[in-house]
Coordinates of C-alpha atoms in Angstrom, one line a residue:
Chain A
M1 CA 8.9 -32.4 -8.3
P2 CA 12.4 -34.1 -7.8
S3 CA 15.3 -32.6 -10.6
Q4 CA 16.7 -35.3 -11.6
D5 CA 12.6 -36.7 -13.0
V6 CA 13.3 -33.1 -15.6
L7 CA 15.1 -33.5 -19.0
P8 CA 17.5 -31.2 -19.4
E9 CA 16.3 -29.3 -21.7
Q10 CA 13.9 -28.8 -19.6
A11 CA 15.7 -28.1 -16.5
V12 CA 17.8 -25.4 -18.2
S13 CA 14.8 -23.7 -20.0
T14 CA 12.6 -23.4 -17.3
P15 CA 13.7 -21.1 -13.9
S16 CA 10.7 -22.3 -12.4
A17 CA 8.8 -25.1 -11.3
A18 CA 5.3 -23.7 -12.7
R19 CA 5.6 -21.8 -15.5
P20 CA 3.1 -22.2 -18.6
R21 CA 4.7 -23.8 -21.6
K22 CA 4.4 -23.2 -24.7
P23 CA 2.7 -25.8 -26.6
G24 CA 4.2 -28.6 -28.4
R25 CA 6.3 -29.4 -25.7
G26 CA 6.4 -31.7 -22.5
G27 CA 2.9 -33.8 -22.0
A28 CA 0.8 -31.3 -23.9
S29 CA 0.7 -32.2 -27.5
R30 CA -0.7 -35.1 -27.4
R31 CA -3.8 -36.8 -29.3
P32 CA -6.7 -39.0 -26.2
S33 CA -7.4 -42.9 -27.8
H34 CA -11.3 -41.1 -27.4
W35 CA -12.3 -38.2 -28.2
W36 CA -14.8 -38.1 -24.8
V37 CA -11.5 -37.8 -22.3
P38 CA -10.6 -35.2 -22.8
W39 CA -13.8 -33.7 -21.3
A40 CA -14.4 -36.0 -19.2
F41 CA -11.4 -34.3 -17.4
A42 CA -12.1 -30.9 -17.9
A43 CA -15.8 -30.7 -18.1
P44 CA -16.6 -31.0 -13.7
G45 CA -14.3 -28.0 -13.3
L46 CA -15.1 -26.3 -16.8
I47 CA -18.4 -26.2 -15.7
L48 CA -18.2 -25.5 -13.1
F49 CA -16.5 -22.5 -13.7
L50 CA -18.4 -21.9 -16.2
L51 CA -22.1 -21.4 -14.4
T52 CA -20.6 -19.4 -11.7
T53 CA -18.7 -16.6 -12.9
G54 CA -19.3 -17.3 -16.9
Y55 CA -23.1 -17.3 -17.1
P56 CA -23.3 -14.4 -13.9
L57 CA -21.8 -12.8 -16.7
V58 CA -23.5 -11.9 -18.9
R59 CA -26.2 -11.8 -16.5
S60 CA -25.2 -9.1 -14.9
L61 CA -25.3 -7.0 -17.8
Q62 CA -28.4 -8.5 -18.8
I63 CA -29.8 -7.8 -14.9
S64 CA -28.5 -3.9 -15.8
F65 CA -31.1 -2.8 -18.2
Y66 CA -34.4 -4.5 -16.1
N67 CA -35.4 -2.3 -12.8
W68 CA -34.7 -5.8 -11.5
S69 CA -37.4 -6.6 -8.9
V70 CA -36.3 -9.6 -6.5
L71 CA -39.7 -11.4 -4.8
P72 CA -41.4 -13.7 -7.9
T73 CA -44.2 -12.2 -7.1
Q74 CA -43.3 -8.8 -9.5
A75 CA -42.3 -8.7 -12.5
S76 CA -39.0 -6.8 -13.7
T77 CA -39.3 -3.6 -16.5
F78 CA -36.5 -3.6 -18.9
I79 CA -35.9 0.1 -19.0
G80 CA -32.1 -0.4 -20.8
L81 CA -29.1 2.7 -19.7
D82 CA -31.1 4.0 -16.7
N83 CA -29.2 2.8 -14.5
Y84 CA -26.3 3.2 -16.3
I85 CA -27.3 6.6 -16.7
R86 CA -28.5 6.6 -13.5
A87 CA -25.4 6.6 -11.9
L88 CA -23.8 8.8 -13.9
G89 CA -25.4 10.9 -12.4
D90 CA -25.6 10.2 -9.1
P91 CA -23.4 12.0 -6.7
Q92 CA -22.5 9.6 -4.4
F93 CA -21.6 7.5 -6.6
W94 CA -19.3 9.7 -7.7
T95 CA -18.3 10.4 -4.2
S96 CA -17.9 6.7 -3.5
V97 CA -15.2 7.0 -6.3
V98 CA -13.2 9.8 -5.5
N99 CA -13.3 7.8 -2.1
A100 CA -11.1 4.5 -4.2
G101 CA -8.8 7.0 -6.6
V102 CA -7.9 8.7 -2.3
Y103 CA -7.3 4.7 -1.6
L104 CA -4.9 4.3 -4.0
L105 CA -3.5 7.1 -4.5
M106 CA -2.7 6.7 -0.6
S107 CA -2.3 3.9 -0.3
V108 CA -0.7 1.7 -3.8
P109 CA 3.1 3.9 -4.0
A110 CA 3.6 3.1 -0.6
T111 CA 2.7 -0.5 0.1
V112 CA 4.5 -1.0 -3.1
A113 CA 7.5 1.2 -2.3
L114 CA 8.3 -0.2 1.3
G115 CA 7.6 -3.7 0.2
L116 CA 10.7 -2.8 -2.5
F117 CA 13.1 -1.6 0.5
F118 CA 12.1 -4.3 2.5
A119 CA 12.7 -6.6 0.1
I120 CA 15.9 -5.4 -0.7
L121 CA 16.7 -5.5 3.0
L122 CA 15.9 -9.3 3.5
Q123 CA 17.5 -9.6 0.1
K124 CA 21.2 -10.4 1.6
K125 CA 22.1 -13.2 4.2
M126 CA 21.0 -12.2 6.8
P127 CA 20.4 -13.5 10.6
G128 CA 16.6 -14.8 11.7
R129 CA 15.9 -14.2 7.7
T130 CA 12.9 -16.7 7.9
L131 CA 10.6 -15.9 10.2
F132 CA 11.8 -12.0 9.3
R133 CA 9.5 -13.1 5.7
V134 CA 6.4 -14.5 7.7
L135 CA 6.0 -12.0 10.3
F136 CA 5.9 -9.7 7.3
Y137 CA 3.2 -12.5 5.3
I138 CA 1.3 -13.4 8.7
P139 CA -1.0 -9.5 7.9
V140 CA -2.2 -10.9 4.0
V141 CA -3.4 -14.3 5.3
T142 CA -5.5 -13.0 8.3
S143 CA -9.2 -12.7 7.6
W144 CA -10.4 -9.5 7.0
V145 CA -12.3 -9.2 9.1
V146 CA -9.9 -9.4 11.2
V147 CA -7.8 -7.0 10.9
S148 CA -10.4 -4.6 10.3
L149 CA -11.6 -5.1 13.4
L150 CA -8.9 -4.5 15.6
F151 CA -7.2 -1.1 13.0
K152 CA -11.2 0.3 14.4
F153 CA -10.7 -0.9 18.0
L154 CA -6.2 1.0 16.6
F155 CA -8.2 4.2 16.0
T156 CA -10.9 4.7 18.1
T157 CA -11.1 7.8 19.3
D158 CA -11.0 7.9 22.8
N159 CA -8.4 6.2 24.7
G160 CA -7.6 4.5 21.0
A161 CA -3.6 3.4 20.6
V162 CA -2.9 4.9 17.4
N163 CA -4.6 8.0 19.3
W164 CA -2.3 7.4 22.6
F165 CA 0.7 8.0 20.8
I166 CA -0.6 11.0 19.1
T167 CA -1.5 12.6 22.5
D168 CA 1.3 10.7 25.0
F169 CA 3.5 8.3 23.0
F170 CA 4.8 11.6 20.8
S171 CA 2.5 14.7 22.3
F172 CA 2.1 15.5 19.1
S173 CA -1.4 17.5 19.6
D174 CA -3.3 17.6 22.6
H175 CA -6.6 16.6 20.8
A176 CA -7.2 12.7 19.8
V177 CA -8.1 12.8 17.1
P178 CA -11.5 11.2 16.0
W179 CA -10.0 9.2 13.1
L180 CA -13.2 6.8 11.5
E181 CA -16.0 10.3 12.5
Q182 CA -14.2 11.9 9.4
R183 CA -14.2 11.7 6.3
W184 CA -10.6 12.1 5.6
T185 CA -9.4 11.4 8.3
G186 CA -11.1 7.8 8.0
L187 CA -10.0 7.8 4.7
I188 CA -5.9 7.8 5.7
A189 CA -7.5 4.5 7.9
I190 CA -8.2 2.8 6.5
S191 CA -5.4 3.3 3.5
L192 CA -3.5 2.2 6.5
L193 CA -4.8 -0.5 6.8
G194 CA -4.7 -1.5 3.5
I195 CA -0.7 -0.2 4.0
W196 CA -0.5 -3.2 6.7
K197 CA -2.3 -5.5 4.8
N198 CA -0.7 -6.0 1.3
L199 CA 2.3 -5.0 2.3
G200 CA 3.8 -8.5 2.9
W201 CA 2.2 -9.9 -0.9
C202 CA 4.5 -7.5 -3.1
L203 CA 7.6 -8.1 -0.2
V204 CA 7.9 -11.4 -1.0
V205 CA 6.8 -11.0 -4.4
L206 CA 9.7 -9.4 -5.4
L207 CA 12.2 -10.3 -2.9
A208 CA 11.7 -13.4 -5.0
S209 CA 12.2 -10.9 -8.8
L210 CA 15.4 -10.0 -6.4
G211 CA 16.7 -12.9 -6.3
G212 CA 16.6 -13.0 -9.9
V213 CA 18.6 -10.2 -10.6
G214 CA 22.4 -11.7 -11.4
E215 CA 25.4 -10.9 -8.9
E216 CA 27.6 -10.7 -12.4
L217 CA 25.6 -7.4 -13.5
Y218 CA 25.3 -6.7 -9.5
E219 CA 29.6 -7.4 -9.6
A220 CA 30.2 -6.3 -12.9
A221 CA 28.5 -2.7 -11.9
A222 CA 31.0 -2.6 -8.8
L223 CA 33.8 -3.0 -11.1
D224 CA 32.9 0.3 -13.1
G225 CA 32.5 2.0 -9.3
A226 CA 29.2 2.4 -8.2
N227 CA 28.0 3.2 -5.3
A228 CA 24.7 1.3 -4.2
W229 CA 22.6 4.1 -5.6
H230 CA 23.4 3.9 -8.9
K231 CA 23.4 0.0 -8.0
F232 CA 19.5 0.6 -7.6
V233 CA 18.8 2.8 -10.5
H234 CA 21.2 0.8 -12.9
V235 CA 20.7 -3.1 -12.3
T236 CA 18.4 -3.7 -9.7
L237 CA 15.6 -1.1 -11.4
P238 CA 15.7 -2.7 -14.7
G239 CA 15.9 -6.1 -12.9
I240 CA 12.7 -6.5 -12.1
R241 CA 11.4 -3.7 -13.3
G242 CA 8.5 -7.0 -15.4
T243 CA 7.5 -7.6 -11.2
L244 CA 7.4 -4.6 -10.6
L245 CA 5.0 -3.2 -13.2
F246 CA 2.6 -6.1 -12.1
V247 CA 2.8 -5.5 -8.3
L248 CA 1.2 -2.5 -8.8
V249 CA -0.6 -3.5 -11.4
L250 CA -2.2 -5.9 -9.2
Q251 CA -2.7 -3.2 -6.5
V252 CA -3.8 -1.0 -8.9
I253 CA -7.0 -3.2 -9.2
G254 CA -6.7 -4.6 -5.3
A255 CA -6.9 -0.7 -4.4
F256 CA -10.7 -1.3 -7.0
N257 CA -11.8 -3.8 -5.2
V258 CA -11.8 -2.1 -1.1
F259 CA -14.8 -2.7 0.8
P260 CA -14.9 -4.8 3.7
S261 CA -12.5 -2.5 5.5
V262 CA -14.7 0.4 5.0
L263 CA -17.5 -2.0 6.1
L264 CA -16.4 -2.9 8.9
M265 CA -14.8 0.5 9.8
T266 CA -16.0 2.9 8.9
N267 CA -19.7 1.6 7.1
G268 CA -19.4 4.2 4.6
G269 CA -19.8 6.8 6.8
P270 CA -20.1 9.4 8.6
A271 CA -22.6 10.1 5.7
G272 CA -21.2 8.2 3.2
S273 CA -17.9 10.5 3.4
T274 CA -15.6 7.8 3.1
E275 CA -18.0 5.4 1.2
V276 CA -15.9 3.1 -1.8
P277 CA -17.7 1.6 -5.0
L278 CA -18.5 -1.3 -3.6
T279 CA -19.9 -0.7 -0.8
Y280 CA -22.3 1.5 -2.4
M281 CA -23.1 -0.5 -5.0
Y282 CA -23.6 -3.1 -2.4
K283 CA -26.0 -0.7 -0.4
Q284 CA -28.0 -0.8 -3.3
A285 CA -28.5 -4.2 -4.4
F286 CA -28.4 -6.0 -0.5
S287 CA -30.1 -3.2 1.6
F288 CA -32.1 -1.8 -0.9
L289 CA -32.9 -5.0 -3.4
D290 CA -32.2 -2.4 -6.6
F291 CA -29.8 -5.6 -8.2
G292 CA -30.7 -3.3 -11.0
Y293 CA -28.5 -0.8 -10.5
G294 CA -26.3 -2.3 -7.7
S295 CA -25.6 -4.5 -11.5
A296 CA -24.9 -1.4 -13.2
M297 CA -22.5 0.3 -11.2
S298 CA -20.9 -3.2 -10.9
F299 CA -19.9 -3.3 -14.7
I300 CA -18.9 0.4 -14.7
L301 CA -16.8 -0.6 -12.1
A302 CA -15.5 -4.1 -14.1
I303 CA -15.4 -2.3 -17.2
F304 CA -13.3 0.0 -16.2
I305 CA -10.4 -2.2 -13.9
F306 CA -10.9 -4.6 -16.5
I307 CA -9.3 -1.5 -19.3
V308 CA -7.1 -0.3 -16.0
S309 CA -5.5 -4.0 -16.3
F310 CA -5.5 -4.2 -20.1
A311 CA -3.8 -1.0 -20.6
Q312 CA -1.3 -1.7 -18.3
F313 CA -0.6 -5.5 -19.0
K314 CA -0.7 -4.2 -22.7
F315 CA 2.3 -2.6 -21.7
L316 CA 4.0 -4.9 -19.7
G317 CA 4.0 -7.6 -22.5
E318 CA 6.0 -4.9 -24.4
K319 CA 8.3 -4.9 -22.0
K320 CA 9.0 -8.2 -21.8
E321 CA 9.3 -7.9 -25.3
T322 CA 11.7 -5.7 -25.8
L323 CA 14.1 -6.5 -22.7
R324 CA 14.0 -9.9 -24.7
Chain B
M1 CA 15.9 -9.4 -18.2
T2 CA 11.8 -11.4 -18.8
T3 CA 10.0 -11.9 -15.3
T4 CA 11.3 -15.4 -15.4
S5 CA 13.2 -13.9 -13.1
L6 CA 11.2 -13.6 -10.8
Q7 CA 10.5 -17.5 -10.6
P8 CA 12.5 -19.8 -8.1
K9 CA 14.4 -22.8 -9.2
S10 CA 12.1 -24.7 -8.5
L11 CA 9.1 -25.4 -5.8
R12 CA 11.6 -27.1 -4.1
E13 CA 14.2 -23.8 -3.8
A14 CA 11.4 -21.2 -3.1
D15 CA 11.8 -20.5 0.4
I16 CA 15.6 -19.7 -0.4
A17 CA 15.0 -18.1 -3.7
G18 CA 17.2 -14.7 -3.2
G19 CA 20.1 -16.4 -1.5
N20 CA 22.5 -16.2 -4.5
E21 CA 24.0 -13.0 -1.6
R22 CA 28.0 -12.8 -0.4
S23 CA 28.3 -14.9 2.9
K24 CA 31.4 -14.1 3.8
R25 CA 30.2 -10.4 4.8
P26 CA 31.6 -9.5 7.8
L27 CA 28.7 -9.1 10.7
N28 CA 29.6 -4.9 10.4
A29 CA 27.3 -1.1 11.0
W30 CA 25.0 -1.9 7.2
L31 CA 24.0 -5.2 9.1
L32 CA 23.2 -4.5 12.2
V33 CA 20.6 -1.4 10.6
R34 CA 19.5 -3.9 8.3
V35 CA 17.9 -5.6 11.0
A36 CA 17.0 -2.8 13.3
I37 CA 15.6 -1.5 10.2
I38 CA 14.1 -4.1 9.4
L39 CA 13.1 -5.6 13.5
C40 CA 10.9 -1.5 13.4
G41 CA 9.1 -3.1 10.2
A42 CA 8.2 -6.5 12.4
V43 CA 7.5 -4.6 15.1
M44 CA 4.5 -2.9 12.6
M45 CA 3.8 -5.9 10.9
V46 CA 3.0 -8.2 15.0
A47 CA 2.3 -5.1 17.6
P48 CA -1.5 -4.9 16.3
F49 CA -1.2 -9.2 16.9
L50 CA 0.1 -8.0 20.2
I51 CA -2.8 -5.9 20.4
M52 CA -5.1 -7.7 20.0
V53 CA -4.0 -10.8 21.8
S54 CA -3.1 -8.7 25.4
T55 CA -6.6 -7.1 24.9
S56 CA -8.3 -10.8 24.3
L57 CA -6.7 -12.2 27.7
E58 CA -7.7 -9.7 29.7
P59 CA -11.6 -9.1 31.7
N60 CA -13.8 -6.4 29.7
T61 CA -13.7 -3.7 30.7
A62 CA -16.1 -0.5 28.8
T63 CA -13.2 2.0 28.6
L64 CA -9.8 0.8 26.9
P65 CA -6.8 0.6 28.5
N66 CA -4.0 3.8 28.6
P67 CA -2.5 3.4 27.1
P68 CA -2.8 -0.7 25.0
H69 CA -1.3 -3.6 26.4
F70 CA 0.6 -4.4 24.7
L71 CA 1.2 -7.5 26.7
P72 CA -1.6 -8.1 29.0
Q73 CA -2.1 -6.9 32.8
N74 CA -4.3 -9.3 33.8
L75 CA -4.4 -13.0 33.1
T76 CA -8.7 -14.5 32.1
P77 CA -9.4 -17.3 30.1
A78 CA -13.4 -15.2 30.7
N79 CA -13.5 -13.8 27.6
Y80 CA -12.6 -16.8 25.8
E81 CA -15.0 -19.3 27.9
E82 CA -17.7 -16.8 27.2
A83 CA -17.1 -16.6 23.3
W84 CA -16.8 -20.2 22.8
T85 CA -19.5 -21.9 25.3
E86 CA -21.6 -18.5 24.9
N87 CA -21.8 -16.4 21.7
N88 CA -21.7 -19.6 20.5
F89 CA -18.4 -19.7 18.7
A90 CA -18.0 -23.1 19.1
G91 CA -19.9 -23.1 16.6
F92 CA -19.1 -20.9 14.1
F93 CA -15.4 -22.6 14.0
G94 CA -17.2 -26.3 13.4
N95 CA -19.0 -24.7 10.1
S96 CA -15.2 -22.4 9.3
A97 CA -13.3 -26.1 10.1
Y98 CA -16.6 -28.4 7.9
V99 CA -16.6 -25.7 5.4
S100 CA -12.8 -24.8 4.3
V101 CA -11.7 -28.3 4.5
L102 CA -14.2 -29.8 1.7
T103 CA -13.6 -26.3 0.2
T104 CA -10.1 -27.1 0.2
V105 CA -10.2 -30.9 -1.1
A106 CA -13.1 -30.2 -3.8
S107 CA -11.0 -28.1 -5.6
V108 CA -8.2 -29.8 -4.9
V109 CA -9.7 -33.1 -6.9
I110 CA -11.6 -30.9 -9.9
S111 CA -9.4 -28.8 -10.4
S112 CA -6.5 -31.4 -11.2
M113 CA -8.6 -33.8 -13.0
T114 CA -9.7 -30.3 -14.7
A115 CA -5.7 -29.1 -15.7
F116 CA -4.6 -32.6 -16.2
A117 CA -6.6 -32.3 -19.6
F118 CA -5.6 -29.1 -20.2
A119 CA -1.2 -30.3 -19.5
R120 CA -2.2 -34.0 -21.2
F121 CA -4.6 -33.2 -23.7
D122 CA -5.5 -30.9 -27.3
F123 CA -9.6 -30.9 -27.3
P124 CA -11.7 -28.0 -29.5
L125 CA -12.2 -25.4 -27.6
K126 CA -8.7 -25.5 -25.4
N127 CA -7.1 -22.2 -26.4
L128 CA -10.3 -20.9 -25.7
M129 CA -12.0 -22.0 -22.5
F130 CA -8.0 -21.3 -21.0
S131 CA -8.6 -17.9 -22.6
M132 CA -11.3 -18.3 -20.0
L133 CA -10.3 -19.8 -17.6
L134 CA -7.2 -17.1 -17.0
A135 CA -9.6 -13.9 -17.7
G136 CA -11.6 -15.3 -14.7
L137 CA -8.5 -14.7 -12.2
M138 CA -8.9 -10.5 -13.9
I139 CA -12.5 -10.7 -12.9
P140 CA -13.2 -9.3 -9.8
G141 CA -15.5 -11.3 -7.8
I142 CA -17.7 -8.7 -6.3
V143 CA -18.8 -7.4 -10.3
V144 CA -21.4 -11.0 -10.0
I145 CA -22.2 -11.3 -6.6
V146 CA -25.5 -10.1 -7.7
P147 CA -26.4 -12.4 -10.5
Q148 CA -24.2 -15.1 -8.1
F149 CA -27.4 -14.2 -5.5
V150 CA -29.8 -15.0 -8.1
L151 CA -28.6 -18.2 -8.9
A152 CA -27.2 -19.4 -5.2
K153 CA -31.6 -18.5 -4.6
S154 CA -32.6 -20.4 -8.4
L155 CA -29.9 -23.4 -7.1
N156 CA -31.6 -23.6 -3.5
M157 CA -28.0 -22.5 -2.1
L158 CA -29.0 -20.1 0.3
D159 CA -28.2 -20.2 4.2
S160 CA -26.4 -23.4 2.9
L161 CA -22.7 -24.0 4.0
E162 CA -23.2 -26.6 0.6
G163 CA -23.0 -23.8 -0.9
L164 CA -20.8 -22.3 0.7
V165 CA -19.0 -24.9 -0.4
F166 CA -19.5 -24.9 -3.8
F167 CA -19.1 -21.1 -4.4
Y168 CA -15.5 -21.0 -3.0
T169 CA -15.0 -24.3 -5.0
A170 CA -15.2 -22.5 -7.8
G171 CA -14.6 -20.3 -6.9
Q172 CA -11.1 -21.3 -6.7
I173 CA -11.2 -23.4 -10.3
A174 CA -9.5 -20.9 -12.6
F175 CA -6.4 -20.0 -10.3
T176 CA -5.8 -23.4 -9.1
T177 CA -6.1 -25.2 -13.0
F178 CA -3.7 -23.1 -13.3
L179 CA -0.7 -23.8 -10.5
L180 CA -1.5 -27.3 -11.4
R181 CA -1.8 -26.4 -15.3
A182 CA 2.0 -25.9 -15.0
F183 CA 3.1 -28.5 -13.1
F184 CA 2.1 -31.3 -14.7
E185 CA 3.3 -29.4 -18.1
R186 CA 7.2 -30.2 -16.5
V187 CA 6.4 -33.9 -16.2
P188 CA 9.0 -36.2 -18.1
R189 CA 7.3 -37.7 -21.4
E190 CA 9.4 -40.3 -21.0
L191 CA 7.7 -41.6 -17.6
D192 CA 4.6 -41.0 -19.1
E193 CA 5.2 -43.6 -22.3
A194 CA 6.4 -45.9 -20.6
M195 CA 3.5 -46.4 -18.3
T196 CA 1.8 -46.5 -21.8
V197 CA 4.0 -49.2 -22.8
D198 CA 3.1 -51.1 -19.9
G199 CA -0.8 -51.3 -19.8
A200 CA -1.5 -48.2 -18.2
G201 CA -5.0 -46.2 -19.7
I202 CA -4.8 -42.7 -19.0
L203 CA -6.6 -43.1 -15.6
R204 CA -4.5 -45.4 -14.7
K205 CA -1.6 -42.4 -16.0
F206 CA -3.0 -40.0 -13.7
L207 CA -3.6 -41.1 -10.6
V208 CA 0.3 -43.4 -9.8
L209 CA 2.4 -41.0 -12.8
Y210 CA 1.0 -37.1 -12.4
I211 CA -1.1 -36.6 -9.0
P212 CA 2.0 -38.6 -6.8
L213 CA 4.9 -36.0 -8.6
A214 CA 2.4 -32.9 -8.0
R215 CA 2.4 -33.9 -4.7
P216 CA 4.0 -30.3 -3.9
A217 CA 1.9 -28.1 -6.1
L218 CA -1.5 -30.4 -4.5
A219 CA -0.7 -29.3 -1.0
T220 CA 0.2 -25.1 -2.6
A221 CA -3.4 -25.7 -4.4
A222 CA -4.2 -27.0 -0.8
V223 CA -3.9 -23.7 1.7
F224 CA -5.0 -21.2 -0.6
S225 CA -8.1 -22.7 -1.2
F226 CA -8.4 -23.1 2.6
L227 CA -7.2 -20.0 3.6
G228 CA -9.8 -18.4 0.7
A229 CA -12.7 -20.1 2.4
W230 CA -11.3 -19.6 5.7
D231 CA -11.4 -16.2 5.3
E232 CA -14.3 -15.6 2.9
Y233 CA -16.6 -12.6 3.9
V234 CA -18.9 -11.0 1.1
W235 CA -19.7 -13.9 -0.2
A236 CA -20.8 -15.1 3.0
L237 CA -22.4 -12.7 4.1
T238 CA -25.1 -12.3 1.3
V239 CA -26.6 -15.5 1.6
I240 CA -26.2 -17.1 5.0
S241 CA -29.0 -15.3 7.1
D242 CA -29.5 -17.9 9.9
A243 CA -27.4 -17.7 13.2
T244 CA -26.1 -20.9 13.6
K245 CA -25.0 -21.2 10.1
R246 CA -22.3 -18.2 10.5
T247 CA -18.7 -18.9 10.3
L248 CA -15.9 -17.6 12.2
P249 CA -15.5 -14.3 10.1
L250 CA -19.8 -13.6 9.9
G251 CA -20.0 -14.5 13.7
I252 CA -17.3 -12.1 14.3
A253 CA -18.5 -9.3 11.6
A254 CA -21.5 -9.8 13.6
F255 CA -21.1 -9.7 16.8
Q256 CA -18.5 -6.7 16.8
G257 CA -22.4 -4.9 15.4
E258 CA -24.4 -6.0 18.4
H259 CA -22.0 -5.4 21.4
S260 CA -19.4 -3.0 19.8
T261 CA -17.6 -1.8 22.7
A262 CA -16.7 -5.6 24.3
W263 CA -13.7 -5.7 22.4
G264 CA -12.1 -8.5 24.8
L265 CA -15.1 -10.3 23.7
V266 CA -13.9 -9.2 19.8
F267 CA -10.2 -10.6 19.7
A268 CA -10.9 -14.1 22.5
A269 CA -13.5 -15.0 18.5
S270 CA -10.7 -13.3 16.7
T271 CA -7.4 -15.4 18.4
L272 CA -9.6 -18.8 17.9
A273 CA -9.9 -17.7 14.3
V274 CA -6.5 -16.1 13.2
I275 CA -5.2 -19.1 15.3
P276 CA -5.6 -22.1 12.4
V277 CA -4.4 -19.5 9.6
I278 CA -1.1 -19.6 11.4
A279 CA -0.9 -23.0 11.5
V280 CA -2.2 -23.8 8.6
Y281 CA 0.8 -20.8 7.1
I282 CA 3.3 -21.4 8.5
A283 CA 2.7 -25.5 7.8
G284 CA 2.4 -24.8 4.4
Q285 CA 4.6 -21.6 3.9
K286 CA 6.9 -23.0 1.5
H287 CA 3.8 -23.2 -0.8
L288 CA 2.5 -20.5 -0.1
I289 CA 5.4 -19.0 -1.8
A290 CA 5.8 -20.5 -4.4
G291 CA 2.6 -20.4 -5.7
I292 CA 2.6 -15.8 -4.8
T293 CA 5.5 -16.6 -7.4
T294 CA 4.0 -18.8 -9.6
G295 CA 0.3 -16.5 -9.5
A296 CA 3.2 -13.5 -10.0
V297 CA 3.8 -14.2 -13.7
K298 CA 0.3 -14.9 -14.7

């Protein structure tokens, strides 16, 4: 939007073109001439949203209480909390939860730290800055299918590129590592893919945030004799704290949603040892057609994610208030 | 510091956000070190793709080359020809293009109307509805995949490309509405009132004033919708069973399952799938960045 079209007070008060604004400003408070006019505009989107997200959410809860029959000829039977009790007593479900936790701990801190590291390096003017940002972001926009198969190929035991680096290039070991054929190395490979794919997203968000830290703060710190580390700890980190937390929250949620990479790299194997909640849930629902059990597991996961993100966002919101 | 600090000055200036550096800094050792480290990072980001493209351009062999080829040694388009014609990747490509373009158009049209209603009017249940949309951004899509499948079945949308478009569009509504609403709210009240004085109705204002002013935001929404539909895998895997209706990610994944050693073919297809992504990404780069940084305060 051309900036000259913006009211002066708006131009001053909104540093962003796309910031959600308080009601009562701009054009948000006007009454329609007919009651149905806003509904006519909103209806297609809202109906579509409610039909495909709102209704299925309620339905998911319902299905989770049933021994759900996929075939229309058979009746579904109400079994109450049995699916939930079954999930909580299912060792394979717990293995998958532990694996998701391991994936989270291996990938999220590294992704955010590396994203911040490269964002700081790219923040200042340098040749080819835009090109580098583009290159870092390409894995983010590439389909999970493509990158998962690509990493499966790189981690192939015989003559895979990763093993070539280990045995021939760096000579760390004489033996090729069977990456995708055992639990821990499989989880490491899947985590490395997660780091590689999400790094660019963290970088771009944090780069935008770093741009908002006032240069005068750095100058003031320099006058006080602060070195680079002091500036990072006392100016940069406080300045991007909100965004850093936001990035962390989304990466944590994303880690619990890890799915296509596991499905395509190890398919949960060997013997279910690299299964994550979503792959296990998906197999229960669509391979064994146990929709009730699948729904119960997805609901447990959803409640967990909701609690985590609610807590984090609440924490984040309070921080914003106190820092203002 | 509030989270507003992460936002660019405007969507247009998004690509230079963070540019308040001292430009007179002389070329020195530190700059070289910095460039070297970034270069290493960039190589790590790009190297897997180089291996992918090289493998796709070489003849298929049972054993993988050792050392791995970052550049192709025996150039041949054989994998592309075979993937495109014999393995129906032309068909999958067409399916993906059809689904992605329709999804992009539908989600931009529908969510611009919804966003307009939220930005421009007060109406009963407005806040409740908007909170629900925001909650929709936080609910992992996979949680509702079972009931969505049941729903798709009862709507007769299994195994249909239009069914994919329907669910992909619906999946984009929350995000694009959120994005566009913020933009519509910035349209100056004076312009709107001036059009009222000229006797313009609400539909005319929407089409002649709001939509043209929101072009950058519409482009942002379009880029996200296109990439979302083009890359989507899990839902397509769940509802598509007819092999002729596969989208590219489905085709590639299924192909890997059937012929796990024919990596050249897999990567020829993968490269074909990545090319439009890179094209859309580079064309819509600044819009994409603007969208991500907007999403960062949702």
